[in-house]
Short mmCIF file of C-alpha atoms in Angstrom, two decimals:
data_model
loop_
_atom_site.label_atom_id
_atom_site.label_comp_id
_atom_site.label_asym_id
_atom_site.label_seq_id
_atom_site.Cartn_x
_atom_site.Cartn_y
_atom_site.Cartn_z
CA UNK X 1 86.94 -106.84 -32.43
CA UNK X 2 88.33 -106.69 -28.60
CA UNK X 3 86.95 -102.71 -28.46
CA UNK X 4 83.78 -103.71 -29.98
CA UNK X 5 83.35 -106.40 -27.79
CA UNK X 6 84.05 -104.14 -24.71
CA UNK X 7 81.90 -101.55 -25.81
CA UNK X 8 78.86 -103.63 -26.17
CA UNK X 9 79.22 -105.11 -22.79
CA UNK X 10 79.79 -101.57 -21.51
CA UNK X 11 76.94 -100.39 -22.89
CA UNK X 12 75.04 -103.47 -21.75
CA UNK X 13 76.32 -102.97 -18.29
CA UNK X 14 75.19 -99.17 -18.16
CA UNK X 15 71.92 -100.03 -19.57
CA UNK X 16 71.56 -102.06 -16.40
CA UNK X 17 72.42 -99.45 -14.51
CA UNK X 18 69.43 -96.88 -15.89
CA UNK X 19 67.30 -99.71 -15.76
CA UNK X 20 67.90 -100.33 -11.52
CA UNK X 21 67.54 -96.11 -11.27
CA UNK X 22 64.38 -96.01 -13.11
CA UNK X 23 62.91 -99.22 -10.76
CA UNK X 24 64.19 -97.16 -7.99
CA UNK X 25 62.55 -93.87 -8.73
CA UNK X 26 59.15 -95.79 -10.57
CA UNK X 27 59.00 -97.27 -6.92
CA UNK X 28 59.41 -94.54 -4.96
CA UNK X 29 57.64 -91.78 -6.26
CA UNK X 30 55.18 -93.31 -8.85
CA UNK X 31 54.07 -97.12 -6.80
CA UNK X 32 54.71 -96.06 -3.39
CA UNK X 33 50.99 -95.71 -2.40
CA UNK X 34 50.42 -99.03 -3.66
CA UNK X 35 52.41 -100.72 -1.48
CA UNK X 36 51.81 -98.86 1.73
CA UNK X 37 48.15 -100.51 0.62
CA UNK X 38 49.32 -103.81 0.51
CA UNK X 39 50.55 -103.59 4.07
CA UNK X 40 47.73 -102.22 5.35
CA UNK X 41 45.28 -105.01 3.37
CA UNK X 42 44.13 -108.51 5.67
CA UNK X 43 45.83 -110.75 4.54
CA UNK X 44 42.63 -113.31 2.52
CA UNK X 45 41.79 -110.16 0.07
CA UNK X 46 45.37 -109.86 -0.64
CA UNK X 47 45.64 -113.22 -1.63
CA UNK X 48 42.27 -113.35 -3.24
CA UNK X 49 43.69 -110.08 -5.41
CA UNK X 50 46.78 -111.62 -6.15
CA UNK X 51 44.91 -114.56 -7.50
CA UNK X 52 42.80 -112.32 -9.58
CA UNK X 53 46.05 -111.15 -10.96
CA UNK X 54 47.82 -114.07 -11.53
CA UNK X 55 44.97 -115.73 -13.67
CA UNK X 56 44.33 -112.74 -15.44
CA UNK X 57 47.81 -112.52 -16.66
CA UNK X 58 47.93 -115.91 -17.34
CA UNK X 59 45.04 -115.34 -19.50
CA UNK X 60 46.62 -112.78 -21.18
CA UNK X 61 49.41 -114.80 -21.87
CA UNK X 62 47.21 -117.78 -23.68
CA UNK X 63 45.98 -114.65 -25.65
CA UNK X 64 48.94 -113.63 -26.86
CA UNK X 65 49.69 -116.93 -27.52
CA UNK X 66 47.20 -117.48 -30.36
CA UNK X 67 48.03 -114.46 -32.20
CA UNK X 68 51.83 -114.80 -32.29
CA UNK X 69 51.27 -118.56 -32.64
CA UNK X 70 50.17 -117.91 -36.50
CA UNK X 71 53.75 -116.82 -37.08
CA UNK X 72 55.68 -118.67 -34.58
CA UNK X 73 54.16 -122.39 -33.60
CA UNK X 74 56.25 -122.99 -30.83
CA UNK X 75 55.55 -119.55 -29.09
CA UNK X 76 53.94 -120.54 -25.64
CA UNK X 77 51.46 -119.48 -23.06
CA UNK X 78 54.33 -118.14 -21.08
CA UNK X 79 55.86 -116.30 -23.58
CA UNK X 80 53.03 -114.66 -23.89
CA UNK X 81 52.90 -114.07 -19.88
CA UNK X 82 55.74 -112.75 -19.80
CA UNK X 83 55.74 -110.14 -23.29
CA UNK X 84 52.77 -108.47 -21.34
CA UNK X 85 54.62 -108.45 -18.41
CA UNK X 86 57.56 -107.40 -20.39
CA UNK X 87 55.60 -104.58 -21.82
CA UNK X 88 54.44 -103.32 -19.01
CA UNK X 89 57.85 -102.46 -17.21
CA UNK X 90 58.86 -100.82 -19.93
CA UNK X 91 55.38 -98.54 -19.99
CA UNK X 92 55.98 -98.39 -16.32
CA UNK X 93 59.52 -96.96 -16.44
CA UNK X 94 59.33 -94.92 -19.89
CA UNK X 95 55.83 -92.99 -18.09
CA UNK X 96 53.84 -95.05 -21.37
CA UNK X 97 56.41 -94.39 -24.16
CA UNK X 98 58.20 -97.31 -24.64
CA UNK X 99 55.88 -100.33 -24.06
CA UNK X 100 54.61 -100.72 -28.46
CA UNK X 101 58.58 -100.73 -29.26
CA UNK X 102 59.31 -103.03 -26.08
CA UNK X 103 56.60 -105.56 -26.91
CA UNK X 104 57.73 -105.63 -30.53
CA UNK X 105 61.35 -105.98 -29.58
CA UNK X 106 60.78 -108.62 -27.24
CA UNK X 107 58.48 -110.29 -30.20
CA UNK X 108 61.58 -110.30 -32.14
CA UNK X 109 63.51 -111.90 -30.01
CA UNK X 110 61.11 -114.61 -29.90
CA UNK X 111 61.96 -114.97 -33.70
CA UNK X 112 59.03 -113.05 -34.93
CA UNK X 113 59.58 -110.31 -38.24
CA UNK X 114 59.13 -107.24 -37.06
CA UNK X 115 56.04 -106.86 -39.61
CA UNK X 116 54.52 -109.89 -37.30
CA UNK X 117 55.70 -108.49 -33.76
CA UNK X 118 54.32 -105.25 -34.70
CA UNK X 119 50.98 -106.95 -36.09
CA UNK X 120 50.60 -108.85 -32.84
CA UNK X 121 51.05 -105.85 -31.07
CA UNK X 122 48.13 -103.91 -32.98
CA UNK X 123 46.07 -107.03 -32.47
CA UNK X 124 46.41 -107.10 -28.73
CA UNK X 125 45.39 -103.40 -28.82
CA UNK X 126 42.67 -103.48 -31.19
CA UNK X 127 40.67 -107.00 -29.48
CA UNK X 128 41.76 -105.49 -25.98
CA UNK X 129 39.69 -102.02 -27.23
CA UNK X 130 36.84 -104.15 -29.06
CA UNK X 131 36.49 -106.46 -25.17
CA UNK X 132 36.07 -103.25 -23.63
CA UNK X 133 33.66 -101.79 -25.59
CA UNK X 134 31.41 -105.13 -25.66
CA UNK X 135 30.99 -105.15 -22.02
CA UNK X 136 30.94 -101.39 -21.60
CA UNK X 137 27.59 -101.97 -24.59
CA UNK X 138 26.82 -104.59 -21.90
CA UNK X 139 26.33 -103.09 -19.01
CA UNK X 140 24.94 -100.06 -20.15
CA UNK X 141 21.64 -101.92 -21.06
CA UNK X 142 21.90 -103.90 -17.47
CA UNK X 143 22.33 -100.65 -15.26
CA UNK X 144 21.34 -97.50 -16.96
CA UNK X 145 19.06 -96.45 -14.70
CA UNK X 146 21.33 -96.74 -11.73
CA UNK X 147 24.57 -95.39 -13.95
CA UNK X 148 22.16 -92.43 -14.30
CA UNK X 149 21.12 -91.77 -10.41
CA UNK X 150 24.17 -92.38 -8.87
CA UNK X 151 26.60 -90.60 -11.64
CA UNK X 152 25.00 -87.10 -13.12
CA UNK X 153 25.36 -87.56 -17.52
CA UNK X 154 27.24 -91.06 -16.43
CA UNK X 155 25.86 -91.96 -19.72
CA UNK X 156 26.76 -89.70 -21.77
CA UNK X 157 30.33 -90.12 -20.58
CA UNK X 158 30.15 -94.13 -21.39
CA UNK X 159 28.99 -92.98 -24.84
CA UNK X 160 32.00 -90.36 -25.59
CA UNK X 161 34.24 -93.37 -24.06
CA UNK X 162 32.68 -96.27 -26.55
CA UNK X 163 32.86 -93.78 -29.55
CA UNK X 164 36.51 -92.95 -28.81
CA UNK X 165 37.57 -96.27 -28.25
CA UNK X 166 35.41 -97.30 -31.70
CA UNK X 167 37.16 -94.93 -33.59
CA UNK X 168 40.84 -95.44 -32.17
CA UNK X 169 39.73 -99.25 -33.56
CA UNK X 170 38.08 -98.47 -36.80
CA UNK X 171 41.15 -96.20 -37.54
CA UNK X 172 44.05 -98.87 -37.14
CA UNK X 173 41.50 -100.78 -39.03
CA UNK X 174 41.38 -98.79 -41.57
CA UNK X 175 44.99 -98.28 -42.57
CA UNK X 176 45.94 -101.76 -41.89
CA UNK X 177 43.09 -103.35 -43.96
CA UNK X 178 42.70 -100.48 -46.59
CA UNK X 179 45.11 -99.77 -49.41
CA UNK X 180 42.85 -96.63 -50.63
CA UNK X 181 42.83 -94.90 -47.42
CA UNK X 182 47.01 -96.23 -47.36
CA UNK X 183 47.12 -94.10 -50.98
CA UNK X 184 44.98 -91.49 -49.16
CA UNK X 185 47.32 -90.69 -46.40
CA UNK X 186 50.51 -91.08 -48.49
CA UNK X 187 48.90 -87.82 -51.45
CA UNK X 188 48.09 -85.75 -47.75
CA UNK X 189 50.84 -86.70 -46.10
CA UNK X 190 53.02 -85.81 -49.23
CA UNK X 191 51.46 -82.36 -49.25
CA UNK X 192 52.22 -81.52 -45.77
CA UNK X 193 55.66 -82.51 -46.04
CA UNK X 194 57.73 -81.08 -47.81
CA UNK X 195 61.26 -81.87 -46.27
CA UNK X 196 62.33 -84.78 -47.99
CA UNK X 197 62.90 -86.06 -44.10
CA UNK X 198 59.60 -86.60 -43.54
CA UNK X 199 58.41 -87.73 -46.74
CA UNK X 200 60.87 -90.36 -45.64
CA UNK X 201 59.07 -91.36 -42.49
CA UNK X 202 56.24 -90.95 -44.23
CA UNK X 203 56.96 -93.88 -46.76
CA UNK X 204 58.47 -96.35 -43.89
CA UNK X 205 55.54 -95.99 -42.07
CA UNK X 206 53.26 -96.83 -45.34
CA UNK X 207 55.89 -99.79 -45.67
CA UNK X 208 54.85 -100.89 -42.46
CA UNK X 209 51.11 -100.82 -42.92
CA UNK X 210 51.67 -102.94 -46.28
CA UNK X 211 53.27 -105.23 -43.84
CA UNK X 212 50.73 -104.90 -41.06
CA UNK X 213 47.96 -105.71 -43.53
CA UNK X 214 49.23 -109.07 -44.20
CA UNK X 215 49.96 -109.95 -40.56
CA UNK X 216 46.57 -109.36 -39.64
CA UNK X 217 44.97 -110.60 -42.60
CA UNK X 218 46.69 -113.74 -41.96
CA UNK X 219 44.83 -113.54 -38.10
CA UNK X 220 41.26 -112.79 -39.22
CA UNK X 221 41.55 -115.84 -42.06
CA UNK X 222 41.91 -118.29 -38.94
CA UNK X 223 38.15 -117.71 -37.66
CA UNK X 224 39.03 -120.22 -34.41
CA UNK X 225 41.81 -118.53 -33.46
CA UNK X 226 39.96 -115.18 -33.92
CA UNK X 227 37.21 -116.40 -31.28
CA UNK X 228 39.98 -117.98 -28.87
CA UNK X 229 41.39 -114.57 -29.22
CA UNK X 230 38.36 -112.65 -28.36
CA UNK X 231 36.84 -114.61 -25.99
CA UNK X 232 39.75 -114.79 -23.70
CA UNK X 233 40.11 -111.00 -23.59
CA UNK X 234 36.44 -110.95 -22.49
CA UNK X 235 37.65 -113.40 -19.92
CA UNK X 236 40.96 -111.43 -18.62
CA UNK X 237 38.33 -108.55 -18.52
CA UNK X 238 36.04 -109.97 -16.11
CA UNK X 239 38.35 -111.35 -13.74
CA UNK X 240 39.68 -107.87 -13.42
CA UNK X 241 36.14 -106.58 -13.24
CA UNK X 242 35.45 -108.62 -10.68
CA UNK X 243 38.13 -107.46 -8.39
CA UNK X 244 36.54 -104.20 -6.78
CA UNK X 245 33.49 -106.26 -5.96
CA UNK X 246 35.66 -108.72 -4.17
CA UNK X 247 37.66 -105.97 -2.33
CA UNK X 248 34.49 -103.90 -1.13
CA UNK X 249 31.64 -106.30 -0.55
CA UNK X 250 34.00 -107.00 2.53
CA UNK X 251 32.45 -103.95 3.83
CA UNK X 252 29.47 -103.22 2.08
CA UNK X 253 27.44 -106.52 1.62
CA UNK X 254 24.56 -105.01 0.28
CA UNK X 255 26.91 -103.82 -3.02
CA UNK X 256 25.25 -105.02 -6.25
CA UNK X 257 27.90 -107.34 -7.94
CA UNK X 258 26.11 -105.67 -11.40
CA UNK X 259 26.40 -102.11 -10.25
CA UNK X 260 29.89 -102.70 -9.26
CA UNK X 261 31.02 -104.66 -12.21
CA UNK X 262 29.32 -101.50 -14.59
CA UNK X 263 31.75 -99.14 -12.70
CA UNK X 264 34.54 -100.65 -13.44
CA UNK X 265 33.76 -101.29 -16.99
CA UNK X 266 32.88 -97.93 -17.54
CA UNK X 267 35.72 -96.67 -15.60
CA UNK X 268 38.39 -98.44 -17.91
CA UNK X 269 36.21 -97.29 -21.16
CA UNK X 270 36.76 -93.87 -19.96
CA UNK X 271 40.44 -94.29 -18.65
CA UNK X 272 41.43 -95.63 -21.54
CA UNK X 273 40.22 -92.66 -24.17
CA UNK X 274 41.16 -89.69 -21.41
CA UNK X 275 44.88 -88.35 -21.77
CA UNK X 276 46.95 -89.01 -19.16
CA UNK X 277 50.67 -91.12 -19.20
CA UNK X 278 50.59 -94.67 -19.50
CA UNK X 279 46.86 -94.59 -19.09
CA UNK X 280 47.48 -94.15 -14.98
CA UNK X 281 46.34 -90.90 -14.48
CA UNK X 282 43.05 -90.73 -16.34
CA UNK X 283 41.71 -94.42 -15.02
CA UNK X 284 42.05 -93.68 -11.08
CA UNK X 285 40.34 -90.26 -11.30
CA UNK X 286 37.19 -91.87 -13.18
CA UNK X 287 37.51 -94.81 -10.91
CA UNK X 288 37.32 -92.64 -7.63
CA UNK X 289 34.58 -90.69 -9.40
CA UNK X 290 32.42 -93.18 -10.26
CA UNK X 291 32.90 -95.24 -6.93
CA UNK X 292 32.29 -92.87 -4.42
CA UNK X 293 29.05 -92.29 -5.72
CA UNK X 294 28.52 -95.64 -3.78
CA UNK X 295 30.69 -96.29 -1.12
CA UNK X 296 33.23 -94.24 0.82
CA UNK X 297 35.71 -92.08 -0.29
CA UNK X 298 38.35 -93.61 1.73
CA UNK X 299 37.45 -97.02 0.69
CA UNK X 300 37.09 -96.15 -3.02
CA UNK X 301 40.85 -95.01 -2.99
CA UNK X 302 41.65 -98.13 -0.90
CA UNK X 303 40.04 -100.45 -3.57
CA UNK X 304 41.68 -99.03 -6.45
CA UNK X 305 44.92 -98.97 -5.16
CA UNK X 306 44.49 -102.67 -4.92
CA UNK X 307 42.69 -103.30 -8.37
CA UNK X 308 46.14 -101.17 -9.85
CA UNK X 309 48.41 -103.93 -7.96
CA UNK X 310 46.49 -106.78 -9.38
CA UNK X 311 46.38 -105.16 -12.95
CA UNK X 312 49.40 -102.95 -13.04
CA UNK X 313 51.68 -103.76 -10.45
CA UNK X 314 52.04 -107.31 -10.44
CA UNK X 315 52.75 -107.35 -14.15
CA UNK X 316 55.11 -104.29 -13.47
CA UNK X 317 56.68 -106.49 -11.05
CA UNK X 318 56.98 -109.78 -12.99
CA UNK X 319 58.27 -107.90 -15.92
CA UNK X 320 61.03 -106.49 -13.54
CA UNK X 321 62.58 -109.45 -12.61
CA UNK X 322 62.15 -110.88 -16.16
CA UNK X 323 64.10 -108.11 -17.60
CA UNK X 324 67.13 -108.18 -14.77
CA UNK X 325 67.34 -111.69 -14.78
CA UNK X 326 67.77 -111.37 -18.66
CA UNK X 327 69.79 -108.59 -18.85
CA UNK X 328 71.99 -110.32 -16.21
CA UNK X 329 72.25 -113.19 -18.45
CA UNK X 330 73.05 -110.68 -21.79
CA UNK X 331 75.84 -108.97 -19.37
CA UNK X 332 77.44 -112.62 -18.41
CA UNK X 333 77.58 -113.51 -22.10
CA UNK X 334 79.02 -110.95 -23.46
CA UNK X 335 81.80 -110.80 -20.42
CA UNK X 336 82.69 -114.54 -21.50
CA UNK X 337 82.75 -113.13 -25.16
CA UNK X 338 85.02 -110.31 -24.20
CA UNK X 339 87.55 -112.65 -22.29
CA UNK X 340 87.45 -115.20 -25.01
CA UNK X 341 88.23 -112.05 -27.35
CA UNK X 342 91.03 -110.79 -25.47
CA UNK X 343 92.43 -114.41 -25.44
CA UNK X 344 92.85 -114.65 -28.95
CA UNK X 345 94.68 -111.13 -29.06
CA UNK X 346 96.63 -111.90 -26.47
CA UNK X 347 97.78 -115.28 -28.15
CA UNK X 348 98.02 -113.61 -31.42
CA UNK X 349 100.41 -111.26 -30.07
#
């Protein structure tokens, strides 16, 4: 019992130790722009962006919220604040690898099943994608004509977005609502494989789609919680929408809070579907490419360096100290567990 107790706090201990190198490097190489941004910014937009990120995460949280509530009633706002926060370190520090299995470990630590914590994971995803596409449909009807003067085929590129991001949806859909297309993908699957290795996988992950069915069955019966759900991911969305507007009608007045708003929209549509890790990559080359189209390139960088801190960043940064101070807290435990151990040997003996 002693060794086992020593091991696990070893291993807790050098855990903590990757964790502080990965910050390190994540902030060096990967965030450092950002913040030479943020001390370059006056100080009333950086404020103003911080609030944008603060509500939106706090909207995010009450979203959260009302899916995991149907399993766990006393799951609250903040836990919710803080699993996307949590979620986003771990994409952060694992280059977008690690956040589904992070969010569903830190659901199950909040005494969800994993069936649930994975269902409430999928359901973020899929009424995050279905937000998108709604004001993506949106806008396109409300500045077309623009979207198609200032970007060359800008709508074409909306349209490949929205029927990327429909059929990423209709897929999860599909094998969590569907037992045929379940049975479908088990017969192909089974042909495939032939190593009885991954006919194993194969089977666990149909055993989780049985499982994800009834977790998100259980969602869509509860039609108020379904709206609550949807309507404050179209909220979190336009608070971040908002955001470039804020930052660049500073300096261009005359910017169309419509015209602006459509960017963005169609800029996360688009850097949401295009491959690139953790989704970084692909958002801040549409961003810059739809921007500059109407203000300066050295202001559209400027801008969405700021929009990442509000919607990237921050959470990064609140998920950071939520996962030291709690790892901190793990460590401490299991040192008092490892003295009390040793106590008892050494009075045995």
């Amino acid at each position: 019992m002693k060794l086992s107790a020593n091991r696990k706090l070893f291993l807790n201990i050098f855990l903590f130790l990757v964790v502080i190198g990965l910050i390190i490097f994540v902030i060096r190489d990967s965030l450092g722009e950002i913040f030479e941004e943020l001390t370059t910014t006056p100080w009333p937009i950086l404020a103003g962006v911080t609030a944008f990120g603060v509500i939106s995460q706090l909207i995010e949280g009450y979203t959260i919220k009302n899916i995991a509530g149907e399993y766990n009633p006393s799951f609250s706002i903040m836990d919710g604040f803080f699993a996307s926060a949590y979620a986003t370190f771990y994409r952060v520090v694992t280059f977008g690898t690690g956040s589904i299995v992070a969010e569903v470990i830190y659901y199950r630590k909040k005494e969800l099943k994993l069936s649930q914590g994975t269902g409430v994971t999928a359901l973020r995803m899929i009424t995050y994608k279905i937000a998108v596409m709604i004001w993506a449909i949106i806008f396109l009807f409300l500045e077309s004509d623009v979207l198609q003067q200032e970007v060359p085929n800008g709508i074409m590129l909306v349209l490949i977005g929205m029927s990327v991001t429909l059929a990423i949806v209709a897929v999860l859909l599909l094998f969590s609502l569907n037992v045929s297309a379940q049975v479908v993908f088990v017969k192909i699957s089974n042909r495939i494989f032939k190593k009885q290795r991954w006919r194993d996988l194969v089977d666990r992950a149909n055993l989780q789609f049985y499982s994800l069915r009834e977790t998100i069955q259980t969602f869509i019966q509860d039609k108020p919680v379904v709206f609550k759900v949807f309507a404050s991911n179209m909220t979190k969305l336009a608070v971040w929408y908002v955001i470039p507007y804020f930052i660049l009608s500073q300096s261009y007045p005359n910017l169309s809070i419509t015209l602006s708003i459509a960017l963005i929209s169609f800029t996360v549509t688009l850097g949401g579907v295009l491959p690139a890790p953790g989704g970084i990559g692909g958002l801040e080359f549409v961003y810059v490419l739809l921007f500059k189209h109407i203000v300066d390139d050295v202001d559209a960088v400027s801008s969405l360096l700021l929009y990442r801190y509000a919607t990237y960043l921050m959470p990064f940064l609140i998920g950071m100290v939520y996962v030291l101070i709690t790892k901190q807290k793990e460590i401490k435990t299991e040192y008092e567990e490892a003295k009390e151990t040793k106590k008892e040997v050494d009075e045995q003996s």
